[in-house]
Coordinates of C-alpha atoms in Angstrom, one line a residue:
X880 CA 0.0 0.0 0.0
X881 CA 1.3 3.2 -1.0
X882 CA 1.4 6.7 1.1
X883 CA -1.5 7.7 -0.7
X884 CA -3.7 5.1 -0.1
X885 CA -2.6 4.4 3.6
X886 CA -3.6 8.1 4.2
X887 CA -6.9 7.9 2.5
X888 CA -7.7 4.9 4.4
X889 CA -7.0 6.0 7.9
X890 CA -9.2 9.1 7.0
X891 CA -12.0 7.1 6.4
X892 CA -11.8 5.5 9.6
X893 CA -13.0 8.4 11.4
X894 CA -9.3 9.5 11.9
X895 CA -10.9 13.6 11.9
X896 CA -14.5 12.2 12.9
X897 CA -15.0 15.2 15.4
X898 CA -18.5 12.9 17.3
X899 CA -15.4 10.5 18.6
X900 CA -13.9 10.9 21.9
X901 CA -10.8 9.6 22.6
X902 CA -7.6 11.6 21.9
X903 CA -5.9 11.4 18.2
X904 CA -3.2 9.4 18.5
X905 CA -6.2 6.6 20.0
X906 CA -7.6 6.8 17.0
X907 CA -4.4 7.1 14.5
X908 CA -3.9 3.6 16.4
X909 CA -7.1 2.0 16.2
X910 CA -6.8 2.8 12.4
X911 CA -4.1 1.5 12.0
X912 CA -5.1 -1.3 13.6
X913 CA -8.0 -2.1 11.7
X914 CA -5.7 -1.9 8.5
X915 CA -3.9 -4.4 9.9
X916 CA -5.9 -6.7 10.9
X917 CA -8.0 -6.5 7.5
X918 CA -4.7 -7.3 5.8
X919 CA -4.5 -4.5 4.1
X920 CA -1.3 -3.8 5.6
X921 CA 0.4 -7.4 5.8
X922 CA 3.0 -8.3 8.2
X923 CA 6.9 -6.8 7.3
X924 CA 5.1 -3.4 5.7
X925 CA 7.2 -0.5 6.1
X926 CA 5.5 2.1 7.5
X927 CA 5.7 5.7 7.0
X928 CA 8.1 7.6 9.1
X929 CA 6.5 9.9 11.8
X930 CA 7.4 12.8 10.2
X931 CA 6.5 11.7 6.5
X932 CA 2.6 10.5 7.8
X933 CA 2.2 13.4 10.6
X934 CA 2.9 16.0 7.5
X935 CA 0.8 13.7 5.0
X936 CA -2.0 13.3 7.6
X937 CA -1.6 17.1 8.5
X938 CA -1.4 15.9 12.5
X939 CA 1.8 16.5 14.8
X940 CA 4.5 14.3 14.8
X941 CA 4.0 14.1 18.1
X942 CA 0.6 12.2 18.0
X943 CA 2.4 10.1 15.4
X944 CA 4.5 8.8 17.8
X945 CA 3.1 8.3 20.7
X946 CA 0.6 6.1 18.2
X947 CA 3.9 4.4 17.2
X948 CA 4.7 3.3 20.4
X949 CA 0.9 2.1 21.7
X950 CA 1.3 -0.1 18.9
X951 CA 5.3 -1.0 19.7
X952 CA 4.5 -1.7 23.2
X953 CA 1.3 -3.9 22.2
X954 CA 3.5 -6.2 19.8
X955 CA 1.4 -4.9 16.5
X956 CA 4.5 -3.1 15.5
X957 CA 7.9 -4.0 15.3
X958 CA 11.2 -1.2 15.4
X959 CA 14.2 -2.2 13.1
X960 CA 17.2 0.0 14.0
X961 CA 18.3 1.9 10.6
X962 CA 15.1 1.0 8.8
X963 CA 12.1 2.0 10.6
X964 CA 9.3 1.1 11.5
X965 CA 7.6 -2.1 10.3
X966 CA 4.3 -4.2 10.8
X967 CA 5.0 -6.9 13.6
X968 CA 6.4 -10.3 11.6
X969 CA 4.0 -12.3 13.7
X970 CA 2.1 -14.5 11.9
X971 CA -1.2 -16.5 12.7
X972 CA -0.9 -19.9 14.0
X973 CA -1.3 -22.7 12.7
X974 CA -2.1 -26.2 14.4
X975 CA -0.2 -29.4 12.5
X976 CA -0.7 -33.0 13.2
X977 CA 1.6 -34.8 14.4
X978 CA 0.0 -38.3 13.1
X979 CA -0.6 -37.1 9.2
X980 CA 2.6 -37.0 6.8
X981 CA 2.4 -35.0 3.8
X982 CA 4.7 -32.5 2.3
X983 CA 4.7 -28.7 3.6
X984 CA 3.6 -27.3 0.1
X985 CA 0.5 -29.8 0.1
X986 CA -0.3 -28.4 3.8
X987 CA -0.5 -25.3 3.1
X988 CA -2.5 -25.9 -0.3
X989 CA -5.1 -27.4 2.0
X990 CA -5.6 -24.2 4.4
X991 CA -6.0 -21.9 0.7
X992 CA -2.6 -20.4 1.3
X993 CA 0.4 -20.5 -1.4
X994 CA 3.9 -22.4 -0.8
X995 CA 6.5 -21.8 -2.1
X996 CA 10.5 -22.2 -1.2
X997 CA 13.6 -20.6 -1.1
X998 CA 16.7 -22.4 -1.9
X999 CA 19.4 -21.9 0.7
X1000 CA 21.9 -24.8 -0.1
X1001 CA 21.8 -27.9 -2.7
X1002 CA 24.6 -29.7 -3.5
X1003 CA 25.1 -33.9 -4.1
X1004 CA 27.7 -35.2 -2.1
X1005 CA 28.3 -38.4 0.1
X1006 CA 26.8 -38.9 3.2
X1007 CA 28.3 -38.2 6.4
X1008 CA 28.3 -41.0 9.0
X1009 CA 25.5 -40.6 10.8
X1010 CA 23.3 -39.9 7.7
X1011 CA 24.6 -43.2 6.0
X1012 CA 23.3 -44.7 9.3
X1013 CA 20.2 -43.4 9.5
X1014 CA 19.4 -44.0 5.6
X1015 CA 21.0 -47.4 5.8
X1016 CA 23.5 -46.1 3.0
X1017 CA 27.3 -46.7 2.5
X1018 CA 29.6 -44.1 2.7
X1019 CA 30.6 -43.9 -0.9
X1020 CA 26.7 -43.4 -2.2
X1021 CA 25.6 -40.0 -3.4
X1022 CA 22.5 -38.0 -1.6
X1023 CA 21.2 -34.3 -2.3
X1024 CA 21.5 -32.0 0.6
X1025 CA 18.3 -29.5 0.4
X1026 CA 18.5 -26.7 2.2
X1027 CA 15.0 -24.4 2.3
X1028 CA 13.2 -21.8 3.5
X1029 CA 9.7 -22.5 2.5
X1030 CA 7.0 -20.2 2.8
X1031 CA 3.6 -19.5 2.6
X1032 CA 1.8 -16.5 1.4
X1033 CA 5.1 -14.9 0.7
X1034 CA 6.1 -15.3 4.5
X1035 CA 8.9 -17.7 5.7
X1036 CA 7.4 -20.3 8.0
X1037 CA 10.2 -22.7 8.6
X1038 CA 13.9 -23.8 7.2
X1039 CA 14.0 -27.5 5.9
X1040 CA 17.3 -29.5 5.6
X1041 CA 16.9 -32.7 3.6
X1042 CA 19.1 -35.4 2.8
X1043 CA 18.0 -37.9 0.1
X1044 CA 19.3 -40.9 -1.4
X1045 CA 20.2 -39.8 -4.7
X1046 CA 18.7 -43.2 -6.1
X1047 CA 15.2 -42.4 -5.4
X1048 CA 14.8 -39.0 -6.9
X1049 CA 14.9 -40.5 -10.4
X1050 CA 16.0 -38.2 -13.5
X1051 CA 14.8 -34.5 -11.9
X1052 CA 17.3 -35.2 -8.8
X1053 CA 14.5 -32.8 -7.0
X1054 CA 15.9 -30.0 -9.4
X1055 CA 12.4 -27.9 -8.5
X1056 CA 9.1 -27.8 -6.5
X1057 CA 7.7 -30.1 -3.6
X1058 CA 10.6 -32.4 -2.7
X1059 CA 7.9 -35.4 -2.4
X1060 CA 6.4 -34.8 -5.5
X1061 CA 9.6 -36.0 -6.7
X1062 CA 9.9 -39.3 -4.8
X1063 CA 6.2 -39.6 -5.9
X1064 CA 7.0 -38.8 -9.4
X1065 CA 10.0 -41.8 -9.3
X1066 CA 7.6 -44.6 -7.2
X1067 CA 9.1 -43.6 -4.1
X1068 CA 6.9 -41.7 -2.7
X1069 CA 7.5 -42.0 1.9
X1070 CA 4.9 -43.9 3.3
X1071 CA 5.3 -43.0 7.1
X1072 CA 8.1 -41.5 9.1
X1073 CA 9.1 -40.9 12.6
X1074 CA 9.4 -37.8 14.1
X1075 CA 11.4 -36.0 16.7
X1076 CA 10.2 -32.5 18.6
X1077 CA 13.0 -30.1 20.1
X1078 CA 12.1 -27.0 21.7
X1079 CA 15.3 -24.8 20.6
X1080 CA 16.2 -21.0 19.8
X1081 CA 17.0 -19.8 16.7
X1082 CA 20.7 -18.5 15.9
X1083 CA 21.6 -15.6 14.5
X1084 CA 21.5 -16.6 11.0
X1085 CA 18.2 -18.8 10.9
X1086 CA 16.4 -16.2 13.0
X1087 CA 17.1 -13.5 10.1
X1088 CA 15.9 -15.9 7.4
X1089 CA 12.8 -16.6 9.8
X1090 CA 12.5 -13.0 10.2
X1091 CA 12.3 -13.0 14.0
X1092 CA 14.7 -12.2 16.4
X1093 CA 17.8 -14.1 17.4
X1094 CA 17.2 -16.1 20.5
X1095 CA 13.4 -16.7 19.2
X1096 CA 12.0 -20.1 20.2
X1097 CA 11.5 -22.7 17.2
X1098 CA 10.5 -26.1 17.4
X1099 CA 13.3 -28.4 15.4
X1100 CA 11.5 -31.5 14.2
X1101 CA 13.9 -34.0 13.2
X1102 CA 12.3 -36.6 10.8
X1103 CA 13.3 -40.2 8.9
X1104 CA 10.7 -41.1 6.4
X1105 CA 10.2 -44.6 5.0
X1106 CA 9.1 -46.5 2.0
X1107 CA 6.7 -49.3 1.7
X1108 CA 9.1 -51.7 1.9
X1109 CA 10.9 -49.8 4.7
X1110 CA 13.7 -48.4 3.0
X1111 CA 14.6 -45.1 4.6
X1112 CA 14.2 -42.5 1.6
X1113 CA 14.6 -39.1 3.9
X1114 CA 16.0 -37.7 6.3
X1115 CA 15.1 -34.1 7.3
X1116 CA 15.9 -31.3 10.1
X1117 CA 13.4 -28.6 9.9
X1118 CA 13.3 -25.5 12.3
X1119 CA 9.8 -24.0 12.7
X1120 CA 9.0 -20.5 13.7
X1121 CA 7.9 -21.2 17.4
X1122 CA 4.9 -18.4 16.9
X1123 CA 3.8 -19.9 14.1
X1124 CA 3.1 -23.6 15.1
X1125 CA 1.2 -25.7 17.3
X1126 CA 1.5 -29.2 16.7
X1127 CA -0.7 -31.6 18.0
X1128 CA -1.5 -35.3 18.4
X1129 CA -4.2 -37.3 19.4
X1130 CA -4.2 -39.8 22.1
X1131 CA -6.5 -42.6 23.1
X1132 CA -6.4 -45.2 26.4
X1133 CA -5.8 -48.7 24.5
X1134 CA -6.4 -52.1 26.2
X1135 CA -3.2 -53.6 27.2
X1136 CA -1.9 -56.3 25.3

C-alpha cells in the first residue's frame, strides 16, 4: 500500500470524525489497527516515518509517535534500528498434526494459502556417517542435501534441511518444487516417518531468514521417512517458527496387550 492510499484509508476510519472521543493518537492507532488486521497492511510493511505520515495526515508528529509506540508496546508493531518502523512479523498460527505426513507445500494448499520455497543450499555429495546410518546407505553413495526456507503467502514459516538418497529421486534429482512430488513422481513416494520434537532457539542466522529475532523459540522437528518396503528414503531437520506452530497429536487409552 502506498502513502497515498494508507492516508486515505486511515481518513475514512474516522481519523478527523469530530463525534469520537478519545484523543488522536487513539484513534491514529485504532486505524491502524483495523488496517492491519483487515490485511491491508500485511506483516513486514514498512511504514511511514512519523514525520512523513504526521505531514501527510496534517497531524503533529508528536501524536504520530506516541501512536507508534501504543502499537510497539502492544506487539502490533515492530522497530528495526536503521530502517524504521515495520508491521509486527507475527504471523497466525497454525495447528499441525503430528499423526498425518504430507509435504509442507501440500499443507498449506489445503488451508487456501500458497507455498512456495527458497533455496538456501543444494549440493550432491556423500553422506556423512551418521546420515549413511540413518538412511541405511554406505559411505561412498551420493545424496542431495536441500536446504530451504519454505514459505507461505510470501512469509517464511520454517527452514528444511533434507538429505536424500540420490537413487530415489529418479531423472529430476529434485531439481524444482515439492521435494515429495519427486519421490512420488519416481515410485518412491515415503509412506510413514518418525518424528522428533525439540524446543530450541534460533541463531543468528536462521532467526534472520525466519524474520524474527535471534534467541526466538522454534520447534526443530527431526524426521526419517520410509518407504513401503521400509527403505529409509529421507532424512530431514526442519526448524519452525515457534509463533507460528502448534502441533498436535491425538491420544486414546488402548487395552493392554
Amino acid at each position: 500500500m502506498d502513502r497515498t492510499s494508507l492516508v486515505t484509508e486511515i481518513e475514512n476510519r474516522g481519523l478527523r470524525d469530530t463525534q469520537r472521543t478519545g484523543p488522536l493518537y487513539k484513534r491514529l492507532a485504532a486505524a491502524l489497527t483495523g488496517l492491519i488486521q483487515e490485511g491491508l497492511l500485511k506483516p513486514g510493511t514498512a511504514l511511514p516515518s512519523e514525520r512523513d505520515l504526521s505531514e501527510s495526515l496534517q497531524i503533529g508528529r508528536v501524536t504520530v509517535r506516541t501512536a507508534y509506540r501504543d502499537l510497539l508496546n502492544a506487539g502490533t508493531l515492530e522497530s528495526r534500528h536503521g530502517s524504521g518502523t515495520f508491521v509486527s512479523g507475527s504471523v497466525q498460527r497454525m495447528e499441525q498434526s503430528l499423526w498425518r505426513l504430507s509435504s509442507f507445500s501440500a499443507d498449506m494448499r489445503s488451508r487456501g494459502r500458497v507455498p512456495a520455497a527458497k533455496i538456501l543450499s543444494r549440493t550432491i555429495a556423500t553422506p556423512s556417517p551418521e546420515e549413511a546410518f540413518l538412511l541405511g546407505l554406505g559411505l561412498n553413495e551420493q545424496v542431495l542435501r536441500l536446504d530451504r526456507l519454505r514459505l507461505a503467502d510470501g512469509q517464511p514459516l520454517a527452514i528444511e534441511r533434507s538429505v536424500v538418497p540420490l537413487k530415489f529421486l529418479g531423472a529430476s534429482q529434485g531439481n524444482e518444487g515439492s521435494l515429495y512430488d519427486a519421490l512420488a513422481a519416481s515410485g518412491n513416494r515415503p509412506m510413514r516417518a518418525v518424528q522428533r520434537l525439540t524446543a530450541v532457539i534460533l541463531d543468528r542466522s536462521s532467526a534472520a531468514a525466519l524474520e524474527v529475532k535471534a534467541g526466538a523459540p522454534a520447534l526443530l522437528i527431526e524426521r526419517v521417512s520410509r518407504l513401503d518396503d521400509e527403505r529409509p528414503v529421507e532424512y530431514t531437520r526442519s526448524h519452525y517458527r515457534g509463533d507460528a506452530y502448534d502441533f498436535v497429536a491425538e491420544l486414546r487409552i488402548g487395552e493392554e496387550p
